Amino acid sequence: MTGRVAGKVALITGAARGQGRAHAVRLAQEGADVIAVDVCAPLPSVAYDSATPEDLEETVRLVEKLDRRIVSAQLDVRDLDALRTAVDGAVADLGRLDIVVANAGICVPAPWDQVTPTIFDDTISTNVTGVWNTVMAGAPHLVAAGGGSIILISSAAGLKVQPFMVPYTASKFAVRGMAKAFAAELAKHHIRVNSVHPTGVNTPMGSGDMQAVLGAAMAGDPRLGGMFTNLLPVQGTEPSDVADTVLFLASDESTFITAHEVAPDAGVTEF
Ligand SMILES: NC(=O)c1ccc[n+]([C@@H]2O[C@H](COP(=O)([O-])OP(=O)(O)OC[C@H]3O[C@@H](n4cnc5c(N)ncnc54)[C@H](O)[C@@H]3O)[C@@H](O)[C@H]2O)c1
């Protein structure tokens, strides 16, 4: 078998659609088998449509079409016990685990004085605790395998403040710090841990609903609108663009890259 991650197995959360599905397909194209996790149910506090069980089935179909194996599980990453049970079972089926992509997340933009305690809690429990849970469920298998790559999906909002997103920005800075903290302790097992920081990506999360909320918020404080500007002359990027970065970090091409931020951000964080 050939491919840049041939023979490896990857756990991906939020794999029903959007970037998570793109990571599953890209890694499978390069020879990896996949463990695909998604809640496939209404997401707390969010305005955009949620993923469905049919979305997760479509990811399964796309990976199988590439002649790779895939085990899927419908669960909430906030539930560590469920995550551990699913990951342990899938690793027993597929034989090993080498790559963890903690991708599941939510974004609920709002001006600071419209953020409720529920929005704040939902964002932190999904984007921070859910990522921690994912590493806790996956890392023991990487230790057993003698090494691996853990990729935590943060955001441009984890490198540079993005306005009208206090809970999201707090959560994504936390993910960036978490990657470095895990990298320090897991290094002795030859496990690398890095964070990924995309600019706006064309997925249901970044849909018209989100643009409408941000547009309304910017009307109240137009000076901050420029903070979303990419250096490169593009409005946004595609899930496959982020998947290319994830593939690089998952592959042996990045053997000595750990505890770093990798940003397919079109330069937004320097604007
Ligand atoms: N879309 C963007 O503009 C953008 C930019 C930078 C970073 N990101 C980050 O990229 C990641 C993927 O986002 P996306 O754009 O593909 O969004 P998306 O909404 O299309 O996909 C997210 C997936 O995660 C799943 N999910 C959410 N909460 C979950 C939970 N508690 N348990 C299990 N699954 C859950 C959803 O069901 C969905 O399938 C997120 O971490 C997001 O914060 C997105």
Coordinates of C-alpha atoms and ligand atoms in Angstrom, one line a residue:
M1 CA 0.0 0.0 0.0
T2 CA 1.3 3.5 -0.8
G3 CA 0.4 6.9 0.5
R4 CA 1.7 9.5 2.9
V5 CA -0.1 7.9 5.9
A6 CA -0.3 4.4 4.6
G7 CA -1.0 1.8 7.2
K8 CA -1.9 4.3 9.9
V9 CA -5.3 4.7 11.7
A10 CA -6.8 8.1 12.4
L11 CA -9.4 9.2 15.0
I12 CA -11.3 12.2 13.8
T13 CA -14.0 14.0 15.7
G14 CA -16.7 16.1 14.1
A15 CA -16.3 13.8 11.0
A16 CA -19.9 13.9 9.7
R17 CA -19.4 16.9 7.5
G18 CA -17.3 20.1 6.9
Q19 CA -13.7 20.0 7.8
G20 CA -13.9 16.7 9.7
R21 CA -15.2 14.9 6.6
A22 CA -12.5 16.5 4.5
H23 CA -9.8 15.2 6.9
A24 CA -11.3 11.7 6.8
V25 CA -11.3 11.6 3.0
R26 CA -7.9 13.2 2.6
L27 CA -6.2 10.8 5.1
A28 CA -8.0 7.8 3.5
Q29 CA -6.8 8.9 0.1
E30 CA -3.3 8.7 1.5
G31 CA -3.8 5.2 2.9
A32 CA -5.2 5.6 6.5
D33 CA -8.1 3.8 8.0
V34 CA -10.5 6.1 10.0
I35 CA -12.4 6.2 13.2
A36 CA -15.1 8.8 12.6
V37 CA -16.9 10.4 15.6
D38 CA -19.8 12.9 15.5
V39 CA -22.8 13.8 17.6
C40 CA -25.1 14.1 14.6
A41 CA -27.6 16.0 16.6
P42 CA -28.7 19.5 17.4
L43 CA -25.7 21.5 18.7
P44 CA -26.1 23.5 21.9
S45 CA -26.6 27.3 21.4
V46 CA -25.8 27.3 17.7
A47 CA -27.9 29.0 15.0
Y48 CA -26.7 27.0 12.0
D49 CA -28.1 23.6 11.0
S50 CA -26.7 20.5 12.7
A51 CA -25.1 17.5 11.2
T52 CA -27.3 14.4 10.7
P53 CA -26.7 10.6 11.0
E54 CA -27.0 10.6 7.1
D55 CA -24.0 13.0 7.0
L56 CA -21.9 10.6 9.0
E57 CA -23.0 7.7 6.7
E58 CA -21.9 9.8 3.7
T59 CA -18.4 10.1 5.3
V60 CA -18.4 6.4 5.8
R61 CA -19.4 5.8 2.2
L62 CA -16.7 8.2 0.9
V63 CA -13.9 6.5 2.9
E64 CA -15.1 3.0 1.9
K65 CA -15.1 4.1 -1.8
L66 CA -11.4 4.7 -1.3
D67 CA -11.0 1.0 -0.2
R68 CA -10.1 2.1 3.4
R69 CA -11.7 0.8 6.5
I70 CA -13.8 3.1 8.7
V71 CA -15.5 2.7 12.1
S72 CA -18.1 5.4 12.9
A73 CA -19.6 6.3 16.3
Q74 CA -22.4 8.7 17.0
L75 CA -21.6 10.4 20.3
D76 CA -21.0 13.7 22.1
V77 CA -17.3 14.6 22.6
R78 CA -18.3 16.1 26.0
D79 CA -19.0 12.5 27.2
L80 CA -15.5 11.1 28.0
D81 CA -16.8 7.6 29.0
A82 CA -18.7 7.2 25.6
L83 CA -15.7 8.5 23.7
R84 CA -13.3 6.1 25.5
T85 CA -15.6 3.1 24.9
A86 CA -16.0 3.9 21.2
V87 CA -12.3 4.6 20.6
D88 CA -11.2 1.5 22.5
G89 CA -13.6 -0.7 20.5
A90 CA -12.7 0.8 17.2
V91 CA -8.9 0.5 17.9
A92 CA -9.6 -3.2 18.8
D93 CA -11.3 -3.6 15.4
L94 CA -8.7 -1.6 13.3
G95 CA -5.6 -2.8 15.2
R96 CA -3.9 0.4 16.2
L97 CA -4.2 4.2 16.4
D98 CA -1.5 6.7 15.1
I99 CA -3.3 10.0 14.5
V100 CA -5.8 12.0 16.5
V101 CA -7.6 14.9 14.9
A102 CA -9.7 16.8 17.6
N103 CA -11.9 18.8 15.2
A104 CA -15.4 18.9 16.6
G105 CA -16.4 22.4 17.7
I106 CA -19.0 25.0 17.8
C107 CA -19.1 28.8 17.2
V108 CA -21.7 31.2 18.5
P109 CA -20.8 34.7 17.6
A110 CA -22.4 37.6 19.5
P111 CA -21.4 41.0 20.8
W112 CA -19.9 40.6 24.3
D113 CA -23.0 41.9 26.1
Q114 CA -25.3 39.4 24.4
V115 CA -23.3 36.3 25.4
T116 CA -25.2 34.3 28.0
P117 CA -23.8 31.9 30.6
T118 CA -25.2 29.1 28.6
I119 CA -23.5 30.2 25.4
F120 CA -20.2 30.5 27.3
D121 CA -20.5 27.1 29.0
D122 CA -21.6 25.3 25.8
T123 CA -18.6 26.8 23.9
I124 CA -16.1 25.9 26.5
S125 CA -17.5 22.4 27.2
T126 CA -17.5 21.5 23.5
N127 CA -14.4 23.3 22.3
V128 CA -12.1 22.8 25.3
T129 CA -13.4 19.9 27.4
G130 CA -14.3 18.0 24.2
V131 CA -10.8 18.4 22.8
W132 CA -9.3 17.3 26.1
N133 CA -11.6 14.3 26.2
T134 CA -10.5 13.4 22.7
V135 CA -6.8 13.5 23.6
M136 CA -7.5 11.5 26.8
A137 CA -9.3 8.8 24.8
G138 CA -6.8 8.6 22.0
A139 CA -3.4 9.2 23.5
P140 CA -3.1 5.9 25.5
H141 CA -3.3 4.1 22.1
L142 CA -0.6 6.3 20.6
V143 CA 1.6 5.5 23.6
A144 CA 0.9 1.8 23.0
A145 CA 1.8 2.2 19.3
G146 CA 5.1 3.8 20.2
G147 CA 4.3 7.3 18.8
G148 CA 2.0 9.3 16.7
S149 CA 0.6 12.7 15.8
I150 CA -2.1 14.6 17.7
I151 CA -3.7 17.5 15.8
L152 CA -5.9 20.0 17.7
I153 CA -8.1 22.2 15.5
S154 CA -8.0 25.7 16.9
S155 CA -8.7 28.7 14.7
A156 CA -7.2 32.0 13.5
A157 CA -9.2 33.1 16.6
G158 CA -6.6 31.1 18.7
L159 CA -3.7 33.2 17.4
K160 CA -5.3 36.7 17.0
V161 CA -8.4 38.1 18.7
Q162 CA -11.5 37.9 16.5
P163 CA -14.2 40.3 17.6
F164 CA -17.7 39.4 18.6
M165 CA -16.5 35.9 19.7
V166 CA -15.4 36.1 23.3
P167 CA -16.3 32.5 24.2
Y168 CA -15.0 31.1 20.9
T169 CA -11.7 33.1 21.1
A170 CA -11.2 32.0 24.7
S171 CA -11.8 28.4 23.7
K172 CA -9.4 28.5 20.7
F173 CA -6.6 30.1 22.7
A174 CA -7.1 27.4 25.3
V175 CA -6.8 24.7 22.6
R176 CA -3.6 26.2 21.4
G177 CA -2.2 26.1 24.9
M178 CA -3.5 22.6 25.5
A179 CA -1.5 21.4 22.4
K180 CA 1.7 22.7 23.8
A181 CA 1.1 21.3 27.3
F182 CA 0.3 17.8 25.9
A183 CA 3.3 18.1 23.5
A184 CA 5.7 18.6 26.5
E185 CA 4.5 15.4 28.4
L186 CA 3.9 13.2 25.4
A187 CA 7.2 13.9 23.7
K188 CA 8.9 11.1 25.5
H189 CA 6.6 8.7 23.8
H190 CA 7.5 10.1 20.3
I191 CA 4.0 11.7 20.1
R192 CA 3.8 15.1 18.5
V193 CA 1.0 17.6 19.3
N194 CA 0.3 20.7 17.2
S195 CA -2.6 23.1 16.7
V196 CA -4.1 24.2 13.4
H197 CA -5.4 27.7 12.9
P198 CA -7.6 28.2 9.8
T199 CA -9.1 31.4 8.6
G200 CA -12.8 31.3 7.6
V201 CA -13.7 28.0 6.0
N202 CA -16.6 27.3 3.8
T203 CA -18.7 24.9 6.0
P204 CA -22.1 25.0 7.6
M205 CA -20.5 26.6 10.6
G206 CA -19.3 29.5 8.5
S207 CA -22.7 29.8 6.8
G208 CA -25.0 32.7 6.1
D209 CA -26.4 32.6 9.6
M210 CA -22.9 33.3 11.0
Q211 CA -22.2 36.0 8.4
A212 CA -25.5 37.7 9.3
V213 CA -24.8 37.8 13.0
L214 CA -21.3 39.1 12.4
G215 CA -22.6 41.7 9.9
A216 CA -25.1 43.0 12.5
A217 CA -22.4 43.1 15.2
M218 CA -20.0 45.0 12.9
A219 CA -22.7 47.5 12.2
G220 CA -22.5 48.3 15.9
D221 CA -18.7 48.7 15.9
P222 CA -17.5 49.0 12.2
R223 CA -13.8 49.7 13.2
L224 CA -13.4 46.1 14.1
G225 CA -14.7 44.7 10.8
G226 CA -11.2 44.8 9.3
M227 CA -9.9 42.2 11.8
F228 CA -11.5 39.5 9.6
T229 CA -9.5 40.5 6.4
N230 CA -7.2 37.9 4.8
L231 CA -3.8 39.1 3.5
L232 CA -4.3 36.8 0.4
P233 CA -7.1 38.0 -1.8
V234 CA -9.6 35.4 -0.8
Q235 CA -12.8 35.6 1.2
G236 CA -12.4 32.2 2.7
T237 CA -10.9 28.7 2.2
E238 CA -12.3 25.2 1.6
P239 CA -12.3 22.2 4.0
S240 CA -9.8 20.5 1.6
D241 CA -7.3 23.3 2.2
V242 CA -7.3 22.6 5.9
A243 CA -7.2 18.9 5.2
D244 CA -3.9 19.4 3.4
T245 CA -2.4 20.9 6.5
V246 CA -3.8 18.1 8.7
L247 CA -2.4 15.5 6.3
F248 CA 1.1 17.1 6.5
L249 CA 1.0 17.1 10.3
A250 CA -0.3 13.5 10.4
S251 CA 2.4 12.3 8.0
D252 CA 6.1 11.5 8.6
E253 CA 6.9 14.7 6.6
S254 CA 6.5 16.6 9.9
T255 CA 8.4 14.2 12.1
F256 CA 10.2 17.0 14.0
I257 CA 7.4 19.5 14.2
T258 CA 5.7 19.5 17.7
A259 CA 4.3 22.1 20.1
H260 CA 3.7 24.5 17.2
E261 CA 0.9 26.4 15.6
V262 CA 0.3 25.7 11.9
A263 CA -1.9 28.3 10.3
P264 CA -3.7 27.8 6.9
D265 CA -5.0 31.3 7.6
A266 CA -4.5 33.2 4.3
G267 CA -2.5 35.7 6.5
V268 CA -5.5 36.9 8.5
T269 CA -3.6 36.7 11.7
E270 CA -1.0 39.3 10.4
F271 CA -3.5 41.7 9.0
Ligands
LIG1 N1 -15.7 27.2 9.6 C1 -14.8 28.1 9.9 O1 -14.8 29.2 9.4 C2 -13.7 27.7 10.9 C3 -12.5 28.5 11.0 C4 -11.5 28.1 11.9 C5 -11.7 27.0 12.7 N2 -12.8 26.2 12.6 C6 -12.9 25.0 13.4 O2 -12.9 23.9 12.6 C7 -13.5 22.8 13.3 C8 -14.5 22.2 12.3 O3 -15.6 23.1 12.0 P1 -16.4 23.1 10.7 O4 -16.2 24.4 10.0 O5 -16.1 21.9 9.9 O6 -17.9 23.1 11.3 P2 -19.2 22.2 11.1 O7 -20.2 22.7 11.9 O8 -19.4 22.0 9.6 O9 -18.6 20.8 11.6 C9 -18.4 20.5 12.9 C10 -18.8 19.1 13.2 O10 -18.6 18.8 14.6 C11 -19.7 18.1 15.1 N3 -19.8 18.4 16.6 C12 -20.0 19.6 17.2 N4 -20.1 19.5 18.5 C13 -19.9 18.2 18.8 C14 -19.9 17.4 20.0 N5 -20.1 17.9 21.1 N6 -19.7 16.1 19.9 C15 -19.4 15.5 18.7 N7 -19.5 16.2 17.5 C16 -19.7 17.5 17.6 C17 -20.9 18.7 14.4 O11 -22.0 17.7 14.5 C18 -20.3 18.8 13.0 O12 -20.5 17.7 12.2 C19 -14.1 23.4 14.5 O13 -13.3 23.1 15.6 C20 -14.1 24.9 14.2 O14 -14.1 25.7 15.4 C21 -13.8 26.6 11.7

